[in-house]
C-alpha positions as a Markdown table, in Angstrom:
| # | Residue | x | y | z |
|---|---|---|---|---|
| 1 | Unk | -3.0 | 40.7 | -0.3 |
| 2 | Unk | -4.5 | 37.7 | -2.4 |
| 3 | Unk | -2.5 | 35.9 | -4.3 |
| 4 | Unk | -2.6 | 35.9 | -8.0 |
| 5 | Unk | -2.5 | 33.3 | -11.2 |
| 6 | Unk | -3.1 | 33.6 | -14.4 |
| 7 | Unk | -4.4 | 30.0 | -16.1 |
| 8 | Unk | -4.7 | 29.8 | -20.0 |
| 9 | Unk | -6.7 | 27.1 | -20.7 |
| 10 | Unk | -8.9 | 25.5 | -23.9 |
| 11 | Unk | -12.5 | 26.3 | -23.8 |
| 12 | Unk | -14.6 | 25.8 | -27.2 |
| 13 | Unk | -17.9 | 24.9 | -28.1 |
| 14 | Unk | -16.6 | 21.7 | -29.0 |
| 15 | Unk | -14.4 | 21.2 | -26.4 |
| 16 | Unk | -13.6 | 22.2 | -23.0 |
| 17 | Unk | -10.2 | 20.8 | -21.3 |
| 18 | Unk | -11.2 | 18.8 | -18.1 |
| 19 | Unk | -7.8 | 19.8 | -16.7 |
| 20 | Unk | -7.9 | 23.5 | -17.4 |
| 21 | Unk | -10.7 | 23.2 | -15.5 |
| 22 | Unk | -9.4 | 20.9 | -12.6 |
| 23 | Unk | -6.1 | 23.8 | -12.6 |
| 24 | Unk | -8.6 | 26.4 | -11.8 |
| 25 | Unk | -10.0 | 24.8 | -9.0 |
| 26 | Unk | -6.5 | 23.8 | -7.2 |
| 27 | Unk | -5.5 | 27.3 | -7.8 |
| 28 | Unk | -8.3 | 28.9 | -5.9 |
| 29 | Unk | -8.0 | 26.2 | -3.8 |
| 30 | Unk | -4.9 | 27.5 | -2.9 |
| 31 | Unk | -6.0 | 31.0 | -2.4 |
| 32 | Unk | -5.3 | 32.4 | -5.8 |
| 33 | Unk | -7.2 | 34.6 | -7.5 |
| 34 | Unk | -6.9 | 33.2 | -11.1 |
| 35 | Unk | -7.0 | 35.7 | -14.2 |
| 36 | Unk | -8.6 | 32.9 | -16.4 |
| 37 | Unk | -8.0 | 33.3 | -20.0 |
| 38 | Unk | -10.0 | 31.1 | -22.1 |
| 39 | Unk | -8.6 | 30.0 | -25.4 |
| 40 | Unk | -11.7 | 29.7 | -27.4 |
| 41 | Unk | -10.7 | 28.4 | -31.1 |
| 42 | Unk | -8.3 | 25.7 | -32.1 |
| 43 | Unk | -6.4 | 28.9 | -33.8 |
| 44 | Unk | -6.2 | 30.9 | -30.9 |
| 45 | Unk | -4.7 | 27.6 | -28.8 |
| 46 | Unk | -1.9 | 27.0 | -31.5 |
| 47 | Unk | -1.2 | 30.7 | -31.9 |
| 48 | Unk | -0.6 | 30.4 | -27.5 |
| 49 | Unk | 1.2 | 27.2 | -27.9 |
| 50 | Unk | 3.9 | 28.9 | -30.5 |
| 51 | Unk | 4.0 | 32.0 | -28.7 |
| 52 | Unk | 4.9 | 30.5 | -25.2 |
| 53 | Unk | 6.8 | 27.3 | -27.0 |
| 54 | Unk | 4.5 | 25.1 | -25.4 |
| 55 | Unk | 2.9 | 21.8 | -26.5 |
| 56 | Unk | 0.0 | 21.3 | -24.5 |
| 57 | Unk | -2.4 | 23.6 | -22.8 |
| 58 | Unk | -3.6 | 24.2 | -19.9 |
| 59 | Unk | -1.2 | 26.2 | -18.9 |
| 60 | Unk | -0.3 | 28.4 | -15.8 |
| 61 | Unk | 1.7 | 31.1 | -15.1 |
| 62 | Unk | 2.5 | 32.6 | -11.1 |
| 63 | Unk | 4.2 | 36.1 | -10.2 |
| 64 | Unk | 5.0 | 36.1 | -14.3 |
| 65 | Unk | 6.8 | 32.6 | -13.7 |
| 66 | Unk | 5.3 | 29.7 | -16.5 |
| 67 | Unk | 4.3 | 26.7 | -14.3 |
| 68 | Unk | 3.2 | 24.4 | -16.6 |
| 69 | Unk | -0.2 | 22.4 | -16.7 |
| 70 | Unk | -2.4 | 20.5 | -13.8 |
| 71 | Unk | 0.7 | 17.8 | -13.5 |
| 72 | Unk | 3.4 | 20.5 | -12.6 |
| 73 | Unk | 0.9 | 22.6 | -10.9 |
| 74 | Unk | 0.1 | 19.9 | -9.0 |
| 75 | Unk | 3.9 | 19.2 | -8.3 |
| 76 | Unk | 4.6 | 22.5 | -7.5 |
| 77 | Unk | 2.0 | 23.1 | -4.5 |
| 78 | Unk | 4.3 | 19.5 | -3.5 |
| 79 | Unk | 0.9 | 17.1 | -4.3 |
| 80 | Unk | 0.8 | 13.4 | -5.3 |
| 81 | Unk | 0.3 | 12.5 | -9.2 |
| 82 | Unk | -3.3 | 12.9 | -9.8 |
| 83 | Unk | -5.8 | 10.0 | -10.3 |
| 84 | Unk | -5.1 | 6.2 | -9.1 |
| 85 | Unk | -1.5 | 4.9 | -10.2 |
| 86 | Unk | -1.2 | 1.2 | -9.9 |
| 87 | Unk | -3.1 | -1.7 | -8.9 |
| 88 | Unk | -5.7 | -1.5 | -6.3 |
| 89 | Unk | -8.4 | -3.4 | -4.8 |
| 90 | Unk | -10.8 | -0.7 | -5.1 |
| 91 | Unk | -12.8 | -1.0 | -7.8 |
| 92 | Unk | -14.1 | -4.6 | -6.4 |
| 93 | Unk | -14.4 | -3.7 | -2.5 |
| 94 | Unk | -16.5 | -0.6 | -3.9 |
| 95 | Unk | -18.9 | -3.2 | -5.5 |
| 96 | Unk | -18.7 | -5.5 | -2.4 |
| 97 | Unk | -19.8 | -2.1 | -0.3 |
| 98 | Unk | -22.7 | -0.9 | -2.8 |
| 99 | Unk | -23.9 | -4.8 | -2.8 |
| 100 | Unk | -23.8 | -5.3 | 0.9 |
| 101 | Unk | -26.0 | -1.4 | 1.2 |
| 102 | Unk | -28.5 | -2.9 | -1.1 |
| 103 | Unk | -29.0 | -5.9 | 0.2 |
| 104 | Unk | -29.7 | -4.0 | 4.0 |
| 105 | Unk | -32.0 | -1.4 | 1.9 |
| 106 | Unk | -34.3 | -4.2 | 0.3 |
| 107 | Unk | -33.9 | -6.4 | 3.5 |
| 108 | Unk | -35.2 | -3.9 | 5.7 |
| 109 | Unk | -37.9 | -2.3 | 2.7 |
| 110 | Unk | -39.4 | -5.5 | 1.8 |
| 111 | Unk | -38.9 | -8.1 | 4.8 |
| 112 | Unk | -41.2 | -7.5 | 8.3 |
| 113 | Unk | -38.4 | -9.1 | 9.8 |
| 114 | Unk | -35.0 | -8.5 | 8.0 |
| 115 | Unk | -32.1 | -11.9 | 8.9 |
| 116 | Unk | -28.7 | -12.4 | 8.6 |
| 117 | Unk | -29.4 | -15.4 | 6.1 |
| 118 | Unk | -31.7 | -13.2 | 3.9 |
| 119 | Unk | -29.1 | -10.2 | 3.7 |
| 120 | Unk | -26.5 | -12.6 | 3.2 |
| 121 | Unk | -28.4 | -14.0 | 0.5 |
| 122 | Unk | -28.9 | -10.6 | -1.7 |
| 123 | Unk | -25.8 | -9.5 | -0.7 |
| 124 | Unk | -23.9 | -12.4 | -2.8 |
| 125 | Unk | -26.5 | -12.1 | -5.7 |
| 126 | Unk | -26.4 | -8.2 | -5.6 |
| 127 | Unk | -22.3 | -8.9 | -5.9 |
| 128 | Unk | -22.4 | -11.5 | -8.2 |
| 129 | Unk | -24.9 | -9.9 | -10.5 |
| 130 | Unk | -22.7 | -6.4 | -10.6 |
| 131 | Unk | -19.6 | -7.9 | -11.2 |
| 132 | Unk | -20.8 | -9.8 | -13.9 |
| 133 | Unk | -22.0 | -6.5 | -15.9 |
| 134 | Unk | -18.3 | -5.2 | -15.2 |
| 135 | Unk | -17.2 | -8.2 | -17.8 |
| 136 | Unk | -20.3 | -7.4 | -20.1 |
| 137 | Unk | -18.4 | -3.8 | -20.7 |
| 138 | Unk | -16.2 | -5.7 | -22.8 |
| 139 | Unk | -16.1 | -9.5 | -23.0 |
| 140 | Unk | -12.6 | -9.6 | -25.3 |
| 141 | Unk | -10.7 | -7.7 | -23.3 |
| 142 | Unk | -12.2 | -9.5 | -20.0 |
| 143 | Unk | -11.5 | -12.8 | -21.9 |
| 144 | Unk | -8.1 | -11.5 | -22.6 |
| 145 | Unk | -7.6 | -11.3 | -18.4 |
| 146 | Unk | -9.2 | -14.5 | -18.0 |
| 147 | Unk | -7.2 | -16.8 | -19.7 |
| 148 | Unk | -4.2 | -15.7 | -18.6 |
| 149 | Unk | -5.2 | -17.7 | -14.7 |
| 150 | Unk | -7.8 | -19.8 | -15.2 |
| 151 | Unk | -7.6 | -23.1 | -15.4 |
| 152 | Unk | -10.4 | -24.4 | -17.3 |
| 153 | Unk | -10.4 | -20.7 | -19.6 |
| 154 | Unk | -6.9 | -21.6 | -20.5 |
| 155 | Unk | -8.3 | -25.2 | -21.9 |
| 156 | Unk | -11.6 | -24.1 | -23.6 |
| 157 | Unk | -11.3 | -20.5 | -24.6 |
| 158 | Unk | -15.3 | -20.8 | -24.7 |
| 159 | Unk | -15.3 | -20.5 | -21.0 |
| 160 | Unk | -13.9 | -17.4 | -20.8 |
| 161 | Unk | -17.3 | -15.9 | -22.8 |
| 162 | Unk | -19.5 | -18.5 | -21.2 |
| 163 | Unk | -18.4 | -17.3 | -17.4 |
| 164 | Unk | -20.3 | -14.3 | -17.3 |
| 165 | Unk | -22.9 | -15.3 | -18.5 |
| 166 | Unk | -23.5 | -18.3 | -15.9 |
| 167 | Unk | -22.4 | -15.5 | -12.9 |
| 168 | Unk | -25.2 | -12.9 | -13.8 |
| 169 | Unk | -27.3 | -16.3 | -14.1 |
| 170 | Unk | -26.6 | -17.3 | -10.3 |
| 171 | Unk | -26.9 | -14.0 | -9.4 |
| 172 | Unk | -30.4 | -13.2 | -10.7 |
| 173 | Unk | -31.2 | -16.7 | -10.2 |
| 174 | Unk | -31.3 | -16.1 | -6.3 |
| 175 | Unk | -32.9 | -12.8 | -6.6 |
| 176 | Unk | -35.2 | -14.3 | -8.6 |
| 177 | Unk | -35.5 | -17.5 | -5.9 |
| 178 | Unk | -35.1 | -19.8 | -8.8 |
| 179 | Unk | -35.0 | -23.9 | -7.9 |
| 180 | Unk | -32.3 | -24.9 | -6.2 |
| 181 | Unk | -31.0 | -27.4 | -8.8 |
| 182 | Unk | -30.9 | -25.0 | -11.2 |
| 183 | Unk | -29.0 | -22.3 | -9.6 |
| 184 | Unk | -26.8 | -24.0 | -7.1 |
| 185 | Unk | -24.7 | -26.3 | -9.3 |
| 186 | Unk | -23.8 | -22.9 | -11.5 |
| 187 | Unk | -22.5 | -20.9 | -8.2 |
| 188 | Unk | -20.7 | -24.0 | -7.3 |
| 189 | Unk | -18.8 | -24.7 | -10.5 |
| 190 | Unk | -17.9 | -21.8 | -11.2 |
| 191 | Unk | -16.8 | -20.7 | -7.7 |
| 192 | Unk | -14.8 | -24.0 | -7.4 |
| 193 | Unk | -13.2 | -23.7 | -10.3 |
| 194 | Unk | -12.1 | -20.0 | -9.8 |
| 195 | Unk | -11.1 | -20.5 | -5.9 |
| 196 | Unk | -8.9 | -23.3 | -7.4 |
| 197 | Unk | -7.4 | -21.2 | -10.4 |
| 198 | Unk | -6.5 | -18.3 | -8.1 |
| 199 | Unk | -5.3 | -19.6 | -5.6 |
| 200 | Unk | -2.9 | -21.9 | -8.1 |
| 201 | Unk | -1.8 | -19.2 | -9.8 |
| 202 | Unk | -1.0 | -17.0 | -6.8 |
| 203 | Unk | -0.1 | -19.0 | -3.7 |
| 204 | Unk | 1.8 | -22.0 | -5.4 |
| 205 | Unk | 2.8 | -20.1 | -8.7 |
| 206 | Unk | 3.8 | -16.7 | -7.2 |
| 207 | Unk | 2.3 | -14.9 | -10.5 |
| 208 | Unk | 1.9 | -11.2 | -10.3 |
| 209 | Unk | -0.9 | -10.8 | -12.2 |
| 210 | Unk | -4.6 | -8.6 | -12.6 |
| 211 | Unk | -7.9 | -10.0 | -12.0 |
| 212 | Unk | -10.4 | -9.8 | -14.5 |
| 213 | Unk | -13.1 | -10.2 | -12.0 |
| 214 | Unk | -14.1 | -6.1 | -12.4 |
| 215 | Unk | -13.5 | -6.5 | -16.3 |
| 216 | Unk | -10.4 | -6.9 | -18.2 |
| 217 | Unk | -8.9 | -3.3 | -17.9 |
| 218 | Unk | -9.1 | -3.0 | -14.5 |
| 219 | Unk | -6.1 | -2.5 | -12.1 |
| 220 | Unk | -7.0 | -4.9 | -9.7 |
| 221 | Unk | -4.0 | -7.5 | -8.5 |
| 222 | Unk | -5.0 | -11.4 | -8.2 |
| 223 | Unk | -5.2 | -12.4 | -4.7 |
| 224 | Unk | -6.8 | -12.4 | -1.6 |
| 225 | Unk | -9.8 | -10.5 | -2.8 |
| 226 | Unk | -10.7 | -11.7 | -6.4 |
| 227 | Unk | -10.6 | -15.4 | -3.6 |
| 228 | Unk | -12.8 | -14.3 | -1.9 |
| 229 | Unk | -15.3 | -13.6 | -5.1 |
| 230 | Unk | -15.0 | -17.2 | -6.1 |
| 231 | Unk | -15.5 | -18.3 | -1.9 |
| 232 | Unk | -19.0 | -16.3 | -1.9 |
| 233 | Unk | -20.1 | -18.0 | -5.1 |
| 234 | Unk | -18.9 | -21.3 | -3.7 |
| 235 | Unk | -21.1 | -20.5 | -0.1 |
| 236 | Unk | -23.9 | -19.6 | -2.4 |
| 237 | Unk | -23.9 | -22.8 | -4.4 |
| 238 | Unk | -23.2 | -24.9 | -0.9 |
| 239 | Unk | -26.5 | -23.1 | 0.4 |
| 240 | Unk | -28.7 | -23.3 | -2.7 |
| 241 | Unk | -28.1 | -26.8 | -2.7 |
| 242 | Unk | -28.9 | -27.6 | 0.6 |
| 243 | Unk | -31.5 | -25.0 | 1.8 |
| 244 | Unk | -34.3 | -27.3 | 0.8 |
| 245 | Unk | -32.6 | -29.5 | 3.9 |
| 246 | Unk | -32.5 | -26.4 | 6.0 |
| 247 | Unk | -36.1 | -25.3 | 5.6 |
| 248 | Unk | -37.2 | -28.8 | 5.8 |
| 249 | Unk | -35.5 | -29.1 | 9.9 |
| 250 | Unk | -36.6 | -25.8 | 10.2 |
């Protein structure tokens, strides 16, 4: 015989609980057959919240036994907290991995006869140009991040606004094959500069602290990774700056 639940969760026209919604699913994921009672008015909730002494809703009840909402439902089928819980690189190796697909979809749409060079090209501009709309989401808060590391941020507070600004600049700047001298300097400065701060503040300082390279909120640790942003931009400026020379032997 099925098993049974019975989920009380908040569903208005104004408002529908995302996690009475995400209890339903776990329950019939877990082979219930859920008596789903929706609460549709912000009386009807309250009136539900004082009859069962309860301050939140959703709320879920097995073989007559109150479970509680997604949290303790997710705790009692013996399952991890839900959604991510501390830092993690993911955010920025998620934008590494869309940048590096783009640049092998355009290299292989656009170019008779796709290189490593040219995909390495678009693949630091696709980067660069991404994370730089993660700081646009919120400049203050990714200024906030910023000066808390960098080295030249922490002296002129101006930086801290001006950075994303001169990223997305070397970014489209080699997508839109902009001279040399205009775009390589940017990538170089600001790479060196960054490379410098990070690894100052985490290999010879020790600081535990979060990169603002996805934006200021973000729950990304300083380290290896948010390196390895400033090390692309660095490669980028080094190659901007002497490609001429390249093509020239070439």
């Amino acid at each position: 015989m099925r098993k049974s639940a019975t989920l009380y969760r908040m569903h208005t026209s104004e408002h529908i609980c995302p996690y009475g919604l995400r209890s339903k699913n776990l329950l019939e994921k877990q082979g219930f057959a859920v008596e789903d009672h929706k609460l549709t008015s912000r009386e009807e909730t309250d009136e539900f919240k004082k009859k069962y002494n309860v301050e939140t809703t959703p709320q879920t009840f097995i073989e007559g036994q109150r479970i509680g909402g997604y949290d303790d439902l997710r705790k009692h089928f013996n399952m991890k907290p839900a959604g991510q819980t501390g830092t993690t690189y993911t955010p920025v190796l998620a934008i590494f991995a869309v940048a590096f697909l783009m640049a092998l979809a355009v290299s292989f749409a656009y170019t008779e006869s796709p290189s490593l060079i040219k995909m390495s090209e678009l693949f630091v501009a696709f980067s660069m140009t991404i994370l730089a709309i993660q700081k646009f989401r919120d400049l203050y808060s990714f200024s906030n991040s910023f000066i808390t590391y960098d080295l030249l941020a922490m002296r002129y507070l101006t930086y801290a606004y001006i950075y994303p600004f001169a990223e997305a600049f070397a970014g489209l700047g080699m997508l839109g094959a902009l001279p040399w001298y205009t775009v390589g300097p940017v990538s170089l400065f600001i790479g060196s500069v960054g490379a410098v701060s990070v690894f100052k503040a985490v290999y010879l300082d020790k600081r535990e602290l979060k990169c603002a390279c996805v934006g200021g909120d973000s729950n990304v640790p300083l380290g290896f990774v948010s390196l390895t942003e400033n090390l692309f931009m660095i490669a980028a400026g080094i190659w901007m700056l002497t490609k001429p020379l390249w093509l020239t032997v070439q």
